[in-house]
Amino acid sequence: VEDLTFYDWVHVFGWPGFHAPSVVTVRNATAASHTINLTVASSRLHIYNITLERIAASANPVIALTGVVGAQLNMRLCRVAGSGAGGCITTATASLGVSDTTLQADGLGAGDYALTLGGGANLNRSQVYGLGGGGINALVGTALVASNCVITSIDTLSVVTDIRYSSVQGNIR
């Protein structure tokens, strides 16, 4: 039980590499977020086969991703679960790649999202659930690409919203 700060090029892999359930679970110790700040355009961080969760309700996301345009967080075979208005992941300008991952935010209200994008995102074979609120909020200037996904709903002001072979269970606004 810790609030972690992740750094670029320090990749985190769960063992033994199976999808469900993850052997490694990291739970937030407080209402603060796990922070990731990717400061160089070539920065990359890979998180594979890890469960990140926060049980206590919070206005902060489970993961707060900041950094510069061109930097990227890649998550595969993960589960991110959060309670409260903060949802699961919020990105500033760095981009997010998600594959075979579940983002589940519980206890959201109207206007709260499981995933809030200020940077671009590419989602593949993943689920984004915002129970009581929205699934994805793509802000102005972002690019959202989702393929083979299940998503609660999408609010988008993005420059590109490309949804392929996916199920959106609510509205696309």
Short mmCIF file of N, CA and C in Angstrom, two decimals:
data_model
loop_
_atom_site.label_atom_id
_atom_site.label_comp_id
_atom_site.label_asym_id
_atom_site.label_seq_id
_atom_site.Cartn_x
_atom_site.Cartn_y
_atom_site.Cartn_z
N VAL A 1 0.85 -1.16 0.00
CA VAL A 1 0.00 0.00 0.00
C VAL A 1 0.90 1.23 0.00
N GLU A 2 0.99 1.91 -1.16
CA GLU A 2 1.86 3.08 -1.30
C GLU A 2 1.31 4.01 -2.36
N ASP A 3 1.72 5.29 -2.31
CA ASP A 3 1.51 6.23 -3.39
C ASP A 3 2.83 6.27 -4.14
N LEU A 4 2.84 5.84 -5.39
CA LEU A 4 4.08 5.69 -6.13
C LEU A 4 4.32 6.83 -7.10
N THR A 5 5.58 7.10 -7.36
CA THR A 5 6.00 7.98 -8.44
C THR A 5 6.77 7.13 -9.42
N PHE A 6 6.27 7.04 -10.66
CA PHE A 6 6.92 6.26 -11.69
C PHE A 6 7.82 7.19 -12.51
N TYR A 7 8.93 6.66 -13.02
CA TYR A 7 9.86 7.45 -13.82
C TYR A 7 10.03 6.82 -15.20
N ASP A 8 10.34 7.68 -16.18
CA ASP A 8 10.53 7.17 -17.54
C ASP A 8 11.71 6.20 -17.59
N TRP A 9 11.57 5.23 -18.42
CA TRP A 9 12.54 4.17 -18.67
C TRP A 9 12.75 3.23 -17.48
N VAL A 10 11.94 3.35 -16.43
CA VAL A 10 11.96 2.39 -15.32
C VAL A 10 10.66 1.60 -15.45
N HIS A 11 10.68 0.56 -16.25
CA HIS A 11 9.49 -0.20 -16.60
C HIS A 11 9.09 -1.13 -15.46
N VAL A 12 7.79 -1.39 -15.34
CA VAL A 12 7.27 -2.21 -14.25
C VAL A 12 6.51 -3.38 -14.85
N PHE A 13 6.95 -4.60 -14.56
CA PHE A 13 6.34 -5.81 -15.09
C PHE A 13 5.93 -6.72 -13.94
N GLY A 14 4.66 -7.16 -13.95
CA GLY A 14 4.21 -8.14 -12.96
C GLY A 14 4.70 -9.52 -13.35
N TRP A 15 4.77 -10.41 -12.40
CA TRP A 15 5.24 -11.77 -12.65
C TRP A 15 4.17 -12.72 -12.20
N PRO A 16 3.86 -13.78 -12.83
CA PRO A 16 4.60 -14.44 -13.90
C PRO A 16 4.14 -14.08 -15.30
N GLY A 17 3.31 -13.10 -15.45
CA GLY A 17 2.95 -12.66 -16.79
C GLY A 17 1.58 -13.10 -17.24
N PHE A 18 0.77 -13.63 -16.34
CA PHE A 18 -0.58 -14.02 -16.71
C PHE A 18 -1.49 -12.81 -16.63
N HIS A 19 -2.64 -12.86 -17.32
CA HIS A 19 -3.52 -11.71 -17.39
C HIS A 19 -4.40 -11.54 -16.16
N ALA A 20 -5.12 -12.55 -15.79
CA ALA A 20 -6.08 -12.35 -14.70
C ALA A 20 -6.02 -13.53 -13.74
N PRO A 21 -6.02 -13.32 -12.47
CA PRO A 21 -5.82 -12.01 -11.85
C PRO A 21 -4.34 -11.68 -11.80
N SER A 22 -4.01 -10.40 -11.75
CA SER A 22 -2.61 -9.98 -11.65
C SER A 22 -2.05 -10.45 -10.32
N VAL A 23 -0.82 -10.86 -10.34
CA VAL A 23 -0.17 -11.30 -9.12
C VAL A 23 0.23 -10.09 -8.28
N VAL A 24 0.55 -8.96 -8.93
CA VAL A 24 1.00 -7.76 -8.24
C VAL A 24 -0.13 -6.74 -8.19
N THR A 25 -0.51 -6.32 -6.97
CA THR A 25 -1.52 -5.28 -6.79
C THR A 25 -0.89 -4.13 -6.02
N VAL A 26 -1.02 -2.92 -6.56
CA VAL A 26 -0.52 -1.72 -5.89
C VAL A 26 -1.73 -0.89 -5.52
N ARG A 27 -1.89 -0.61 -4.24
CA ARG A 27 -3.04 0.15 -3.76
C ARG A 27 -2.56 1.50 -3.23
N ASN A 28 -3.27 2.58 -3.60
CA ASN A 28 -2.94 3.90 -3.10
C ASN A 28 -3.06 3.92 -1.57
N ALA A 29 -2.08 4.51 -0.91
CA ALA A 29 -2.11 4.61 0.55
C ALA A 29 -2.98 5.77 1.01
N THR A 30 -3.09 6.80 0.18
CA THR A 30 -3.87 7.99 0.53
C THR A 30 -4.81 8.33 -0.62
N ALA A 31 -5.41 9.50 -0.57
CA ALA A 31 -6.29 9.96 -1.64
C ALA A 31 -5.49 10.55 -2.80
N ALA A 32 -4.17 10.61 -2.67
CA ALA A 32 -3.31 11.14 -3.73
C ALA A 32 -3.22 10.15 -4.88
N SER A 33 -2.71 10.63 -6.01
CA SER A 33 -2.54 9.78 -7.20
C SER A 33 -1.16 9.14 -7.22
N HIS A 34 -1.04 8.03 -7.96
CA HIS A 34 0.27 7.57 -8.39
C HIS A 34 0.66 8.56 -9.49
N THR A 35 1.86 9.09 -9.47
CA THR A 35 2.23 10.10 -10.45
C THR A 35 3.25 9.57 -11.45
N ILE A 36 3.07 10.02 -12.69
CA ILE A 36 3.99 9.69 -13.78
C ILE A 36 4.26 10.99 -14.52
N ASN A 37 5.53 11.42 -14.54
CA ASN A 37 5.90 12.63 -15.25
C ASN A 37 6.98 12.28 -16.27
N LEU A 38 6.59 12.28 -17.54
CA LEU A 38 7.50 11.94 -18.63
C LEU A 38 7.97 13.25 -19.25
N THR A 39 9.22 13.63 -18.99
CA THR A 39 9.69 14.99 -19.25
C THR A 39 10.37 15.20 -20.60
N VAL A 40 10.67 14.15 -21.32
CA VAL A 40 11.34 14.27 -22.61
C VAL A 40 10.45 13.62 -23.67
N ALA A 41 10.42 14.19 -24.88
CA ALA A 41 9.53 13.69 -25.94
C ALA A 41 9.77 12.21 -26.26
N SER A 42 10.98 11.73 -26.07
CA SER A 42 11.27 10.32 -26.36
C SER A 42 11.02 9.41 -25.15
N SER A 43 10.54 9.97 -24.04
CA SER A 43 10.32 9.18 -22.82
C SER A 43 9.25 8.12 -23.02
N ARG A 44 9.49 6.94 -22.48
CA ARG A 44 8.53 5.84 -22.51
C ARG A 44 8.50 5.20 -21.13
N LEU A 45 7.32 4.71 -20.77
CA LEU A 45 7.16 3.92 -19.55
C LEU A 45 6.21 2.80 -19.88
N HIS A 46 6.60 1.56 -19.56
CA HIS A 46 5.77 0.39 -19.79
C HIS A 46 5.37 -0.20 -18.44
N ILE A 47 4.07 -0.38 -18.25
CA ILE A 47 3.54 -1.05 -17.06
C ILE A 47 2.73 -2.23 -17.55
N TYR A 48 3.14 -3.45 -17.21
CA TYR A 48 2.50 -4.66 -17.70
C TYR A 48 2.09 -5.55 -16.54
N ASN A 49 0.88 -6.10 -16.64
CA ASN A 49 0.40 -7.12 -15.71
C ASN A 49 0.42 -6.66 -14.25
N ILE A 50 -0.08 -5.46 -14.02
CA ILE A 50 -0.14 -4.89 -12.69
C ILE A 50 -1.57 -4.44 -12.42
N THR A 51 -2.06 -4.60 -11.21
CA THR A 51 -3.32 -4.02 -10.79
C THR A 51 -3.02 -2.81 -9.92
N LEU A 52 -3.57 -1.66 -10.31
CA LEU A 52 -3.43 -0.42 -9.53
C LEU A 52 -4.82 -0.04 -9.08
N GLU A 53 -5.00 0.13 -7.77
CA GLU A 53 -6.36 0.41 -7.29
C GLU A 53 -6.33 1.37 -6.10
N ARG A 54 -7.44 2.08 -5.97
CA ARG A 54 -7.68 2.90 -4.80
C ARG A 54 -9.09 2.60 -4.32
N ILE A 55 -9.21 2.17 -3.09
CA ILE A 55 -10.51 1.80 -2.54
C ILE A 55 -11.23 3.03 -1.98
N ALA A 56 -10.49 3.94 -1.33
CA ALA A 56 -11.10 5.14 -0.76
C ALA A 56 -11.50 6.11 -1.89
N ALA A 57 -12.68 6.72 -1.77
CA ALA A 57 -13.14 7.68 -2.77
C ALA A 57 -12.23 8.91 -2.76
N SER A 58 -11.95 9.44 -3.96
CA SER A 58 -11.07 10.60 -4.06
C SER A 58 -11.41 11.40 -5.31
N ALA A 59 -11.12 12.69 -5.26
CA ALA A 59 -11.28 13.55 -6.44
C ALA A 59 -10.06 13.46 -7.34
N ASN A 60 -9.04 12.72 -6.92
CA ASN A 60 -7.83 12.53 -7.72
C ASN A 60 -7.91 11.21 -8.48
N PRO A 61 -7.30 11.14 -9.66
CA PRO A 61 -7.27 9.87 -10.38
C PRO A 61 -6.32 8.88 -9.71
N VAL A 62 -6.47 7.62 -10.02
CA VAL A 62 -5.52 6.62 -9.51
C VAL A 62 -4.13 6.91 -10.09
N ILE A 63 -4.07 7.24 -11.40
CA ILE A 63 -2.82 7.59 -12.06
C ILE A 63 -2.95 8.97 -12.68
N ALA A 64 -2.02 9.87 -12.35
CA ALA A 64 -1.96 11.19 -12.96
C ALA A 64 -0.74 11.21 -13.88
N LEU A 65 -0.97 11.27 -15.19
CA LEU A 65 0.10 11.24 -16.19
C LEU A 65 0.34 12.65 -16.70
N THR A 66 1.55 13.16 -16.49
CA THR A 66 1.93 14.46 -17.03
C THR A 66 3.18 14.26 -17.87
N GLY A 67 3.57 15.29 -18.56
CA GLY A 67 4.77 15.21 -19.38
C GLY A 67 4.62 16.03 -20.62
N VAL A 68 5.44 15.74 -21.61
CA VAL A 68 5.48 16.53 -22.83
C VAL A 68 4.88 15.75 -24.00
N VAL A 69 4.54 16.49 -25.05
CA VAL A 69 4.04 15.86 -26.27
C VAL A 69 5.11 14.93 -26.82
N GLY A 70 4.73 13.73 -27.21
CA GLY A 70 5.67 12.74 -27.72
C GLY A 70 6.01 11.66 -26.70
N ALA A 71 5.93 11.98 -25.41
CA ALA A 71 6.18 10.99 -24.36
C ALA A 71 4.98 10.06 -24.27
N GLN A 72 5.21 8.80 -23.84
CA GLN A 72 4.11 7.84 -23.85
C GLN A 72 4.20 6.84 -22.71
N LEU A 73 3.03 6.61 -22.09
CA LEU A 73 2.83 5.53 -21.12
C LEU A 73 2.13 4.40 -21.84
N ASN A 74 2.68 3.20 -21.77
CA ASN A 74 2.07 2.01 -22.36
C ASN A 74 1.68 1.05 -21.24
N MET A 75 0.41 0.64 -21.25
CA MET A 75 -0.08 -0.31 -20.25
C MET A 75 -0.65 -1.52 -20.98
N ARG A 76 -0.30 -2.72 -20.50
CA ARG A 76 -0.82 -3.94 -21.11
C ARG A 76 -1.11 -4.95 -20.00
N LEU A 77 -2.24 -5.64 -20.15
CA LEU A 77 -2.64 -6.67 -19.20
C LEU A 77 -2.77 -6.12 -17.79
N CYS A 78 -3.26 -4.90 -17.67
CA CYS A 78 -3.39 -4.24 -16.37
C CYS A 78 -4.85 -4.07 -15.99
N ARG A 79 -5.05 -3.72 -14.75
CA ARG A 79 -6.37 -3.33 -14.25
C ARG A 79 -6.14 -2.11 -13.38
N VAL A 80 -6.91 -1.04 -13.67
CA VAL A 80 -6.84 0.18 -12.87
C VAL A 80 -8.25 0.43 -12.34
N ALA A 81 -8.39 0.49 -11.02
CA ALA A 81 -9.71 0.65 -10.41
C ALA A 81 -9.66 1.78 -9.39
N GLY A 82 -10.63 2.68 -9.50
CA GLY A 82 -10.66 3.80 -8.57
C GLY A 82 -12.07 4.14 -8.15
N SER A 83 -12.20 4.79 -7.01
CA SER A 83 -13.48 5.25 -6.50
C SER A 83 -13.45 6.76 -6.38
N GLY A 84 -14.58 7.39 -6.69
CA GLY A 84 -14.69 8.82 -6.54
C GLY A 84 -14.53 9.56 -7.85
N ALA A 85 -14.63 10.88 -7.77
CA ALA A 85 -14.67 11.73 -8.96
C ALA A 85 -13.39 11.70 -9.79
N GLY A 86 -12.27 11.28 -9.21
CA GLY A 86 -11.00 11.29 -9.94
C GLY A 86 -10.87 10.24 -11.02
N GLY A 87 -11.63 9.18 -10.92
CA GLY A 87 -11.56 8.12 -11.93
C GLY A 87 -10.26 7.35 -11.89
N CYS A 88 -9.88 6.80 -13.05
CA CYS A 88 -8.71 5.92 -13.13
C CYS A 88 -7.45 6.63 -13.57
N ILE A 89 -7.50 7.26 -14.76
CA ILE A 89 -6.31 7.88 -15.34
C ILE A 89 -6.69 9.25 -15.90
N THR A 90 -5.84 10.23 -15.63
CA THR A 90 -5.94 11.55 -16.23
C THR A 90 -4.60 11.85 -16.89
N THR A 91 -4.64 12.26 -18.17
CA THR A 91 -3.41 12.62 -18.87
C THR A 91 -3.40 14.11 -19.13
N ALA A 92 -2.19 14.70 -19.12
CA ALA A 92 -2.06 16.12 -19.43
C ALA A 92 -1.70 16.26 -20.92
N THR A 93 -0.45 16.09 -21.29
CA THR A 93 -0.06 16.19 -22.70
C THR A 93 0.61 14.93 -23.22
N ALA A 94 1.18 14.12 -22.35
CA ALA A 94 1.79 12.86 -22.79
C ALA A 94 0.68 11.93 -23.27
N SER A 95 1.02 10.99 -24.14
CA SER A 95 0.00 10.09 -24.68
C SER A 95 -0.02 8.76 -23.94
N LEU A 96 -1.10 8.04 -24.16
CA LEU A 96 -1.38 6.79 -23.44
C LEU A 96 -1.67 5.69 -24.44
N GLY A 97 -1.00 4.56 -24.29
CA GLY A 97 -1.30 3.37 -25.07
C GLY A 97 -1.77 2.28 -24.12
N VAL A 98 -2.97 1.75 -24.36
CA VAL A 98 -3.56 0.76 -23.46
C VAL A 98 -3.98 -0.45 -24.28
N SER A 99 -3.58 -1.63 -23.84
CA SER A 99 -3.94 -2.85 -24.54
C SER A 99 -4.30 -3.94 -23.53
N ASP A 100 -5.40 -4.65 -23.78
CA ASP A 100 -5.83 -5.77 -22.93
C ASP A 100 -5.91 -5.35 -21.46
N THR A 101 -6.48 -4.19 -21.22
CA THR A 101 -6.51 -3.59 -19.88
C THR A 101 -7.92 -3.17 -19.53
N THR A 102 -8.25 -3.20 -18.23
CA THR A 102 -9.55 -2.74 -17.74
C THR A 102 -9.35 -1.52 -16.87
N LEU A 103 -10.09 -0.45 -17.21
CA LEU A 103 -10.15 0.75 -16.39
C LEU A 103 -11.55 0.81 -15.82
N GLN A 104 -11.68 0.76 -14.50
CA GLN A 104 -12.99 0.72 -13.87
C GLN A 104 -13.05 1.74 -12.76
N ALA A 105 -13.93 2.74 -12.94
CA ALA A 105 -14.11 3.79 -11.94
C ALA A 105 -15.50 3.64 -11.34
N ASP A 106 -15.57 3.50 -10.03
CA ASP A 106 -16.85 3.35 -9.32
C ASP A 106 -17.17 4.63 -8.57
N GLY A 107 -18.45 4.85 -8.34
CA GLY A 107 -18.87 5.96 -7.50
C GLY A 107 -18.73 7.31 -8.16
N LEU A 108 -18.75 7.34 -9.49
CA LEU A 108 -18.64 8.60 -10.21
C LEU A 108 -19.99 9.31 -10.25
N GLY A 109 -19.94 10.61 -10.36
CA GLY A 109 -21.15 11.39 -10.58
C GLY A 109 -21.18 11.89 -12.01
N ALA A 110 -22.26 12.53 -12.39
CA ALA A 110 -22.36 13.09 -13.73
C ALA A 110 -21.19 14.06 -13.94
N GLY A 111 -20.53 13.96 -15.08
CA GLY A 111 -19.40 14.84 -15.36
C GLY A 111 -18.07 14.28 -14.89
N ASP A 112 -18.07 13.11 -14.27
CA ASP A 112 -16.84 12.44 -13.85
C ASP A 112 -16.56 11.30 -14.83
N TYR A 113 -15.29 10.98 -15.05
CA TYR A 113 -14.92 10.01 -16.08
C TYR A 113 -13.89 9.02 -15.56
N ALA A 114 -13.92 7.81 -16.11
CA ALA A 114 -12.90 6.82 -15.80
C ALA A 114 -11.56 7.23 -16.40
N LEU A 115 -11.59 7.83 -17.61
CA LEU A 115 -10.38 8.22 -18.33
C LEU A 115 -10.57 9.63 -18.88
N THR A 116 -9.71 10.56 -18.47
CA THR A 116 -9.75 11.93 -18.98
C THR A 116 -8.46 12.18 -19.74
N LEU A 117 -8.60 12.57 -21.02
CA LEU A 117 -7.45 12.70 -21.91
C LEU A 117 -7.16 14.15 -22.24
N GLY A 118 -5.95 14.60 -21.88
CA GLY A 118 -5.42 15.87 -22.34
C GLY A 118 -4.37 15.63 -23.40
N GLY A 119 -3.86 14.40 -23.43
CA GLY A 119 -2.95 13.93 -24.48
C GLY A 119 -3.66 12.85 -25.24
N GLY A 120 -3.11 12.39 -26.32
CA GLY A 120 -3.76 11.36 -27.15
C GLY A 120 -3.78 10.01 -26.48
N ALA A 121 -4.63 9.13 -27.01
CA ALA A 121 -4.71 7.77 -26.47
C ALA A 121 -5.03 6.79 -27.58
N ASN A 122 -4.44 5.62 -27.48
CA ASN A 122 -4.72 4.52 -28.38
C ASN A 122 -5.09 3.33 -27.50
N LEU A 123 -6.35 2.90 -27.56
CA LEU A 123 -6.85 1.80 -26.74
C LEU A 123 -7.13 0.61 -27.64
N ASN A 124 -6.70 -0.56 -27.20
CA ASN A 124 -6.89 -1.77 -28.00
C ASN A 124 -7.30 -2.93 -27.08
N ARG A 125 -8.38 -3.60 -27.44
CA ARG A 125 -8.88 -4.77 -26.69
C ARG A 125 -8.99 -4.48 -25.20
N SER A 126 -9.58 -3.34 -24.85
CA SER A 126 -9.66 -2.92 -23.46
C SER A 126 -11.08 -2.53 -23.09
N GLN A 127 -11.32 -2.40 -21.79
CA GLN A 127 -12.62 -1.99 -21.27
C GLN A 127 -12.44 -0.73 -20.45
N VAL A 128 -13.36 0.24 -20.66
CA VAL A 128 -13.34 1.49 -19.89
C VAL A 128 -14.73 1.67 -19.32
N TYR A 129 -14.87 1.46 -18.01
CA TYR A 129 -16.16 1.53 -17.34
C TYR A 129 -16.17 2.70 -16.36
N GLY A 130 -17.14 3.57 -16.52
CA GLY A 130 -17.37 4.64 -15.56
C GLY A 130 -18.72 4.42 -14.92
N LEU A 131 -18.77 3.73 -13.81
CA LEU A 131 -20.03 3.37 -13.18
C LEU A 131 -20.60 4.57 -12.45
N GLY A 132 -21.73 5.08 -12.91
CA GLY A 132 -22.35 6.27 -12.34
C GLY A 132 -21.93 7.53 -13.05
N GLY A 133 -20.94 7.47 -13.92
CA GLY A 133 -20.44 8.63 -14.65
C GLY A 133 -20.10 8.23 -16.08
N GLY A 134 -19.13 8.88 -16.65
CA GLY A 134 -18.76 8.62 -18.04
C GLY A 134 -17.56 7.71 -18.16
N GLY A 135 -17.36 7.20 -19.36
CA GLY A 135 -16.21 6.35 -19.64
C GLY A 135 -14.98 7.16 -19.98
N ILE A 136 -15.04 7.90 -21.12
CA ILE A 136 -13.88 8.65 -21.60
C ILE A 136 -14.27 10.10 -21.84
N ASN A 137 -13.41 11.01 -21.42
CA ASN A 137 -13.56 12.42 -21.72
C ASN A 137 -12.30 12.85 -22.47
N ALA A 138 -12.43 13.06 -23.79
CA ALA A 138 -11.30 13.49 -24.62
C ALA A 138 -11.38 15.00 -24.79
N LEU A 139 -10.40 15.71 -24.26
CA LEU A 139 -10.42 17.17 -24.24
C LEU A 139 -9.97 17.74 -25.58
N VAL A 140 -10.07 19.05 -25.72
CA VAL A 140 -9.73 19.76 -26.96
C VAL A 140 -8.29 19.45 -27.38
N GLY A 141 -8.10 19.16 -28.66
CA GLY A 141 -6.77 18.95 -29.20
C GLY A 141 -6.21 17.55 -29.06
N THR A 142 -6.96 16.63 -28.46
CA THR A 142 -6.46 15.27 -28.28
C THR A 142 -6.86 14.40 -29.47
N ALA A 143 -6.28 13.22 -29.53
CA ALA A 143 -6.66 12.22 -30.51
C ALA A 143 -6.99 10.94 -29.76
N LEU A 144 -8.17 10.39 -30.00
CA LEU A 144 -8.61 9.16 -29.35
C LEU A 144 -8.85 8.10 -30.41
N VAL A 145 -8.14 6.99 -30.29
CA VAL A 145 -8.33 5.84 -31.18
C VAL A 145 -8.64 4.64 -30.30
N ALA A 146 -9.78 4.00 -30.53
CA ALA A 146 -10.16 2.81 -29.77
C ALA A 146 -10.54 1.70 -30.74
N SER A 147 -9.95 0.53 -30.54
CA SER A 147 -10.21 -0.61 -31.41
C SER A 147 -10.51 -1.84 -30.56
N ASN A 148 -11.62 -2.51 -30.86
CA ASN A 148 -12.01 -3.72 -30.14
C ASN A 148 -12.16 -3.49 -28.64
N CYS A 149 -12.83 -2.40 -28.28
CA CYS A 149 -12.99 -2.02 -26.88
C CYS A 149 -14.45 -2.02 -26.46
N VAL A 150 -14.69 -2.05 -25.16
CA VAL A 150 -16.01 -1.84 -24.58
C VAL A 150 -15.88 -0.61 -23.70
N ILE A 151 -16.72 0.42 -23.99
CA ILE A 151 -16.61 1.71 -23.32
C ILE A 151 -17.99 2.13 -22.85
N THR A 152 -18.07 2.68 -21.62
CA THR A 152 -19.35 3.12 -21.08
C THR A 152 -19.94 4.24 -21.92
N SER A 153 -19.19 5.33 -22.12
CA SER A 153 -19.63 6.46 -22.95
C SER A 153 -18.41 7.29 -23.31
N ILE A 154 -18.58 8.18 -24.29
CA ILE A 154 -17.47 9.03 -24.72
C ILE A 154 -17.98 10.46 -24.87
N ASP A 155 -17.32 11.39 -24.18
CA ASP A 155 -17.51 12.82 -24.42
C ASP A 155 -16.23 13.29 -25.10
N THR A 156 -16.36 13.93 -26.26
CA THR A 156 -15.15 14.26 -26.99
C THR A 156 -15.19 15.64 -27.61
N LEU A 157 -14.10 16.34 -27.44
CA LEU A 157 -13.80 17.58 -28.14
C LEU A 157 -12.51 17.39 -28.92
N SER A 158 -12.11 16.12 -29.09
CA SER A 158 -10.82 15.80 -29.70
C SER A 158 -10.83 16.13 -31.18
N VAL A 159 -9.63 16.29 -31.72
CA VAL A 159 -9.48 16.56 -33.15
C VAL A 159 -9.71 15.29 -33.96
N VAL A 160 -9.42 14.15 -33.36
CA VAL A 160 -9.64 12.86 -34.01
C VAL A 160 -10.28 11.92 -33.00
N THR A 161 -11.42 11.36 -33.34
CA THR A 161 -12.03 10.31 -32.54
C THR A 161 -12.31 9.17 -33.49
N ASP A 162 -11.57 8.09 -33.36
CA ASP A 162 -11.65 6.96 -34.28
C ASP A 162 -12.01 5.71 -33.46
N ILE A 163 -13.25 5.26 -33.58
CA ILE A 163 -13.73 4.11 -32.82
C ILE A 163 -13.96 2.96 -33.81
N ARG A 164 -13.23 1.88 -33.66
CA ARG A 164 -13.33 0.75 -34.60
C ARG A 164 -13.68 -0.54 -33.85
N TYR A 165 -14.66 -1.26 -34.36
CA TYR A 165 -15.02 -2.58 -33.83
C TYR A 165 -15.19 -2.57 -32.31
N SER A 166 -15.77 -1.51 -31.80
CA SER A 166 -15.92 -1.33 -30.36
C SER A 166 -17.39 -1.16 -30.00
N SER A 167 -17.69 -1.40 -28.74
CA SER A 167 -19.04 -1.20 -28.22
C SER A 167 -19.02 -0.02 -27.26
N VAL A 168 -19.83 0.99 -27.59
CA VAL A 168 -20.00 2.13 -26.69
C VAL A 168 -21.42 2.00 -26.14
N GLN A 169 -21.52 1.73 -24.84
CA GLN A 169 -22.80 1.38 -24.24
C GLN A 169 -23.69 2.58 -23.98
N GLY A 170 -23.13 3.78 -23.96
CA GLY A 170 -23.92 5.00 -23.73
C GLY A 170 -23.76 5.95 -24.89
N ASN A 171 -23.73 7.23 -24.58
CA ASN A 171 -23.67 8.26 -25.61
C ASN A 171 -22.25 8.51 -26.10
N ILE A 172 -22.17 8.98 -27.35
CA ILE A 172 -20.94 9.58 -27.88
C ILE A 172 -21.33 11.02 -28.14
N ARG A 173 -20.77 11.94 -27.35
CA ARG A 173 -21.12 13.36 -27.50
C ARG A 173 -19.93 14.14 -27.94
#
